[in-house]
Amino acid sequence: SQQGEEDPQALSIQEGENATMNCSYKTSINNLQWYRQNSGRGLVHLILIRSNEREKHSGRLRVTLDTSKKSSSLLITASRAADTASYFCATSLTQGGSEKLVFGKGTKLTVNP
Amino acid sequence: EPEVTQTPSHQVTQMGQEVILRCVPISNHLYFYWYRQILGQKVEFLVSFYNNEISEKSEIFDDQFSVERPDGSNFTLKIRSTKLEDSAMYFCASRRSRQASPYEQYFGPGTRLTVT
């Protein structure tokens, strides 16, 4: 079954540095999405990249997708303390139109001021 | 900006009791989902719902669970007889359509269910 797995599991950086998180998955996908979750809170959608796209930008976020390697990366540039959160990749595969999301275990990012 | 809302934010119940978690998806969305996240673990898919019926469900979604869209705006998850292991954060999500962008699923803030 498809599965998103992020690495590293935890990442601690200084404010202003860039943070890179990676995600690998096992099966063909329609799209891959990244979400942020602040501790004990809901999931906030960050960015979606479709299977025929290789790179996408949104503000300080850059996502890449390599379908040949079944991997994606999320880069947060010029990080801020407010970026401290857990980041999850989620893959979507059409099965009868459901397009359920399969989440990875997440990367816990700490940005130190 | 439209958002998915969920009530209550926190529900405490005793083992064996029935609970109903409520969600109001974004109004022009057609696909609805429930996910759960046990503390410290990853988010898991429970069920998807489209055109007033379940389109897919996971192994977790057994006979103790049911979903309903009673009035065209609310989307509910019912657990008939709660168990300790049902303690988790439950997220509702919605998506506009299969054919048209955006394909993103928008999540509510979650209901924390504590079964004692």
PDB file of N, CA and C in Angstrom, chain A residues 57-95:
ATOM      1  N   HIS A  57       6.112  26.585  -6.225  1.00  0.00           N
ATOM      2  CA  HIS A  57       6.491  27.567  -5.224  1.00  0.00           C
ATOM      3  C   HIS A  57       5.235  28.210  -4.651  1.00  0.00           C
ATOM      4  N   SER A  58       5.330  28.548  -3.371  1.00  0.00           N
ATOM      5  CA  SER A  58       4.267  29.334  -2.752  1.00  0.00           C
ATOM      6  C   SER A  58       4.895  30.121  -1.623  1.00  0.00           C
ATOM      7  N   GLY A  59       5.115  31.399  -1.865  1.00  0.00           N
ATOM      8  CA  GLY A  59       5.771  32.235  -0.853  1.00  0.00           C
ATOM      9  C   GLY A  59       7.150  31.699  -0.519  1.00  0.00           C
ATOM     10  N   ARG A  60       7.384  31.381   0.753  1.00  0.00           N
ATOM     11  CA  ARG A  60       8.676  30.848   1.183  1.00  0.00           C
ATOM     12  C   ARG A  60       8.776  29.335   1.036  1.00  0.00           C
ATOM     13  N   LEU A  61       7.766  28.733   0.466  1.00  0.00           N
ATOM     14  CA  LEU A  61       7.754  27.285   0.309  1.00  0.00           C
ATOM     15  C   LEU A  61       8.130  26.890  -1.112  1.00  0.00           C
ATOM     16  N   ARG A  62       8.944  25.851  -1.187  1.00  0.00           N
ATOM     17  CA  ARG A  62       9.241  25.264  -2.490  1.00  0.00           C
ATOM     18  C   ARG A  62       9.094  23.752  -2.354  1.00  0.00           C
ATOM     19  N   VAL A  63       8.296  23.176  -3.223  1.00  0.00           N
ATOM     20  CA  VAL A  63       8.086  21.737  -3.212  1.00  0.00           C
ATOM     21  C   VAL A  63       8.602  21.154  -4.517  1.00  0.00           C
ATOM     22  N   THR A  64       9.287  20.036  -4.408  1.00  0.00           N
ATOM     23  CA  THR A  64       9.699  19.307  -5.599  1.00  0.00           C
ATOM     24  C   THR A  64       9.102  17.915  -5.554  1.00  0.00           C
ATOM     25  N   LEU A  65       8.945  17.345  -6.716  1.00  0.00           N
ATOM     26  CA  LEU A  65       8.400  15.998  -6.822  1.00  0.00           C
ATOM     27  C   LEU A  65       9.196  15.232  -7.866  1.00  0.00           C
ATOM     28  N   ASP A  66       9.682  14.076  -7.487  1.00  0.00           N
ATOM     29  CA  ASP A  66      10.396  13.194  -8.404  1.00  0.00           C
ATOM     30  C   ASP A  66       9.642  11.867  -8.433  1.00  0.00           C
ATOM     31  N   THR A  67       8.819  11.704  -9.450  1.00  0.00           N
ATOM     32  CA  THR A  67       7.987  10.499  -9.495  1.00  0.00           C
ATOM     33  C   THR A  67       8.811   9.251  -9.812  1.00  0.00           C
ATOM     34  N   SER A  68       9.966   9.434 -10.443  1.00  0.00           N
ATOM     35  CA  SER A  68      10.798   8.264 -10.734  1.00  0.00           C
ATOM     36  C   SER A  68      11.398   7.698  -9.445  1.00  0.00           C
ATOM     37  N   LYS A  69      11.671   8.581  -8.508  1.00  0.00           N
ATOM     38  CA  LYS A  69      12.209   8.148  -7.213  1.00  0.00           C
ATOM     39  C   LYS A  69      11.119   8.054  -6.146  1.00  0.00           C
ATOM     40  N   LYS A  70       9.907   8.406  -6.519  1.00  0.00           N
ATOM     41  CA  LYS A  70       8.789   8.405  -5.577  1.00  0.00           C
ATOM     42  C   LYS A  70       9.169   9.197  -4.324  1.00  0.00           C
ATOM     43  N   SER A  71       9.550  10.430  -4.556  1.00  0.00           N
ATOM     44  CA  SER A  71       9.945  11.263  -3.423  1.00  0.00           C
ATOM     45  C   SER A  71       9.592  12.713  -3.685  1.00  0.00           C
ATOM     46  N   SER A  72       9.455  13.442  -2.590  1.00  0.00           N
ATOM     47  CA  SER A  72       9.150  14.862  -2.647  1.00  0.00           C
ATOM     48  C   SER A  72       9.940  15.552  -1.548  1.00  0.00           C
ATOM     49  N   SER A  73      10.195  16.824  -1.751  1.00  0.00           N
ATOM     50  CA  SER A  73      10.827  17.591  -0.689  1.00  0.00           C
ATOM     51  C   SER A  73      10.089  18.908  -0.510  1.00  0.00           C
ATOM     52  N   LEU A  74      10.095  19.364   0.724  1.00  0.00           N
ATOM     53  CA  LEU A  74       9.522  20.664   1.073  1.00  0.00           C
ATOM     54  C   LEU A  74      10.649  21.511   1.631  1.00  0.00           C
ATOM     55  N   LEU A  75      10.862  22.644   1.016  1.00  0.00           N
ATOM     56  CA  LEU A  75      11.879  23.593   1.480  1.00  0.00           C
ATOM     57  C   LEU A  75      11.175  24.832   2.000  1.00  0.00           C
ATOM     58  N   ILE A  76      11.506  25.200   3.223  1.00  0.00           N
ATOM     59  CA  ILE A  76      11.033  26.458   3.795  1.00  0.00           C
ATOM     60  C   ILE A  76      12.247  27.369   3.879  1.00  0.00           C
ATOM     61  N   THR A  77      12.195  28.464   3.176  1.00  0.00           N
ATOM     62  CA  THR A  77      13.342  29.382   3.189  1.00  0.00           C
ATOM     63  C   THR A  77      13.161  30.444   4.263  1.00  0.00           C
ATOM     64  N   ALA A  78      14.285  30.959   4.728  1.00  0.00           N
ATOM     65  CA  ALA A  78      14.287  32.050   5.710  1.00  0.00           C
ATOM     66  C   ALA A  78      13.302  31.764   6.841  1.00  0.00           C
ATOM     67  N   SER A  79      13.530  30.666   7.519  1.00  0.00           N
ATOM     68  CA  SER A  79      12.563  30.195   8.511  1.00  0.00           C
ATOM     69  C   SER A  79      12.365  31.198   9.643  1.00  0.00           C
ATOM     70  N   ARG A  80      11.183  31.107  10.232  1.00  0.00           N
ATOM     71  CA  ARG A  80      10.803  31.965  11.369  1.00  0.00           C
ATOM     72  C   ARG A  80      10.381  31.080  12.537  1.00  0.00           C
ATOM     73  N   ALA A  81      10.403  31.630  13.718  1.00  0.00           N
ATOM     74  CA  ALA A  81       9.984  30.863  14.895  1.00  0.00           C
ATOM     75  C   ALA A  81       8.556  30.350  14.717  1.00  0.00           C
ATOM     76  N   ALA A  82       7.731  31.131  14.021  1.00  0.00           N
ATOM     77  CA  ALA A  82       6.336  30.740  13.803  1.00  0.00           C
ATOM     78  C   ALA A  82       6.189  29.531  12.888  1.00  0.00           C
ATOM     79  N   ASP A  83       7.263  29.138  12.219  1.00  0.00           N
ATOM     80  CA  ASP A  83       7.216  27.941  11.374  1.00  0.00           C
ATOM     81  C   ASP A  83       7.329  26.670  12.192  1.00  0.00           C
ATOM     82  N   THR A  84       7.608  26.805  13.470  1.00  0.00           N
ATOM     83  CA  THR A  84       7.702  25.640  14.346  1.00  0.00           C
ATOM     84  C   THR A  84       6.384  24.881  14.336  1.00  0.00           C
ATOM     85  N   ALA A  85       6.438  23.622  13.914  1.00  0.00           N
ATOM     86  CA  ALA A  85       5.237  22.806  13.748  1.00  0.00           C
ATOM     87  C   ALA A  85       5.669  21.436  13.253  1.00  0.00           C
ATOM     88  N   SER A  86       4.704  20.546  13.107  1.00  0.00           N
ATOM     89  CA  SER A  86       4.953  19.276  12.424  1.00  0.00           C
ATOM     90  C   SER A  86       4.467  19.391  10.995  1.00  0.00           C
ATOM     91  N   TYR A  87       5.235  18.834  10.088  1.00  0.00           N
ATOM     92  CA  TYR A  87       4.912  18.899   8.668  1.00  0.00           C
ATOM     93  C   TYR A  87       4.695  17.489   8.138  1.00  0.00           C
ATOM     94  N   PHE A  88       3.589  17.321   7.433  1.00  0.00           N
ATOM     95  CA  PHE A  88       3.220  16.009   6.914  1.00  0.00           C
ATOM     96  C   PHE A  88       3.069  16.060   5.404  1.00  0.00           C
ATOM     97  N   CYS A  89       3.546  15.010   4.757  1.00  0.00           N
ATOM     98  CA  CYS A  89       3.173  14.848   3.360  1.00  0.00           C
ATOM     99  C   CYS A  89       2.003  13.876   3.305  1.00  0.00           C
ATOM    100  N   ALA A  90       1.179  14.034   2.312  1.00  0.00           N
ATOM    101  CA  ALA A  90       0.028  13.167   2.135  1.00  0.00           C
ATOM    102  C   ALA A  90      -0.141  12.889   0.661  1.00  0.00           C
ATOM    103  N   THR A  91      -0.267  11.630   0.330  1.00  0.00           N
ATOM    104  CA  THR A  91      -0.408  11.257  -1.062  1.00  0.00           C
ATOM    105  C   THR A  91      -1.848  10.882  -1.358  1.00  0.00           C
ATOM    106  N   SER A  92      -2.229  11.124  -2.586  1.00  0.00           N
ATOM    107  CA  SER A  92      -3.594  10.889  -3.019  1.00  0.00           C
ATOM    108  C   SER A  92      -3.591  10.020  -4.261  1.00  0.00           C
ATOM    109  N   LEU A  93      -4.369   8.952  -4.194  1.00  0.00           N
ATOM    110  CA  LEU A  93      -4.487   8.056  -5.335  1.00  0.00           C
ATOM    111  C   LEU A  93      -5.959   7.810  -5.572  1.00  0.00           C
ATOM    112  N   THR A  94      -6.390   8.056  -6.777  1.00  0.00           N
ATOM    113  CA  THR A  94      -7.807   7.873  -7.065  1.00  0.00           C
ATOM    114  C   THR A  94      -8.193   6.414  -6.958  1.00  0.00           C
ATOM    115  N   GLN A  95      -9.172   6.165  -6.107  1.00  0.00           N
ATOM    116  CA  GLN A  95      -9.768   4.829  -6.062  1.00  0.00           C
ATOM    117  C   GLN A  95     -11.267   5.043  -6.018  1.00  0.00           C
TER     118      GLN A  95
END
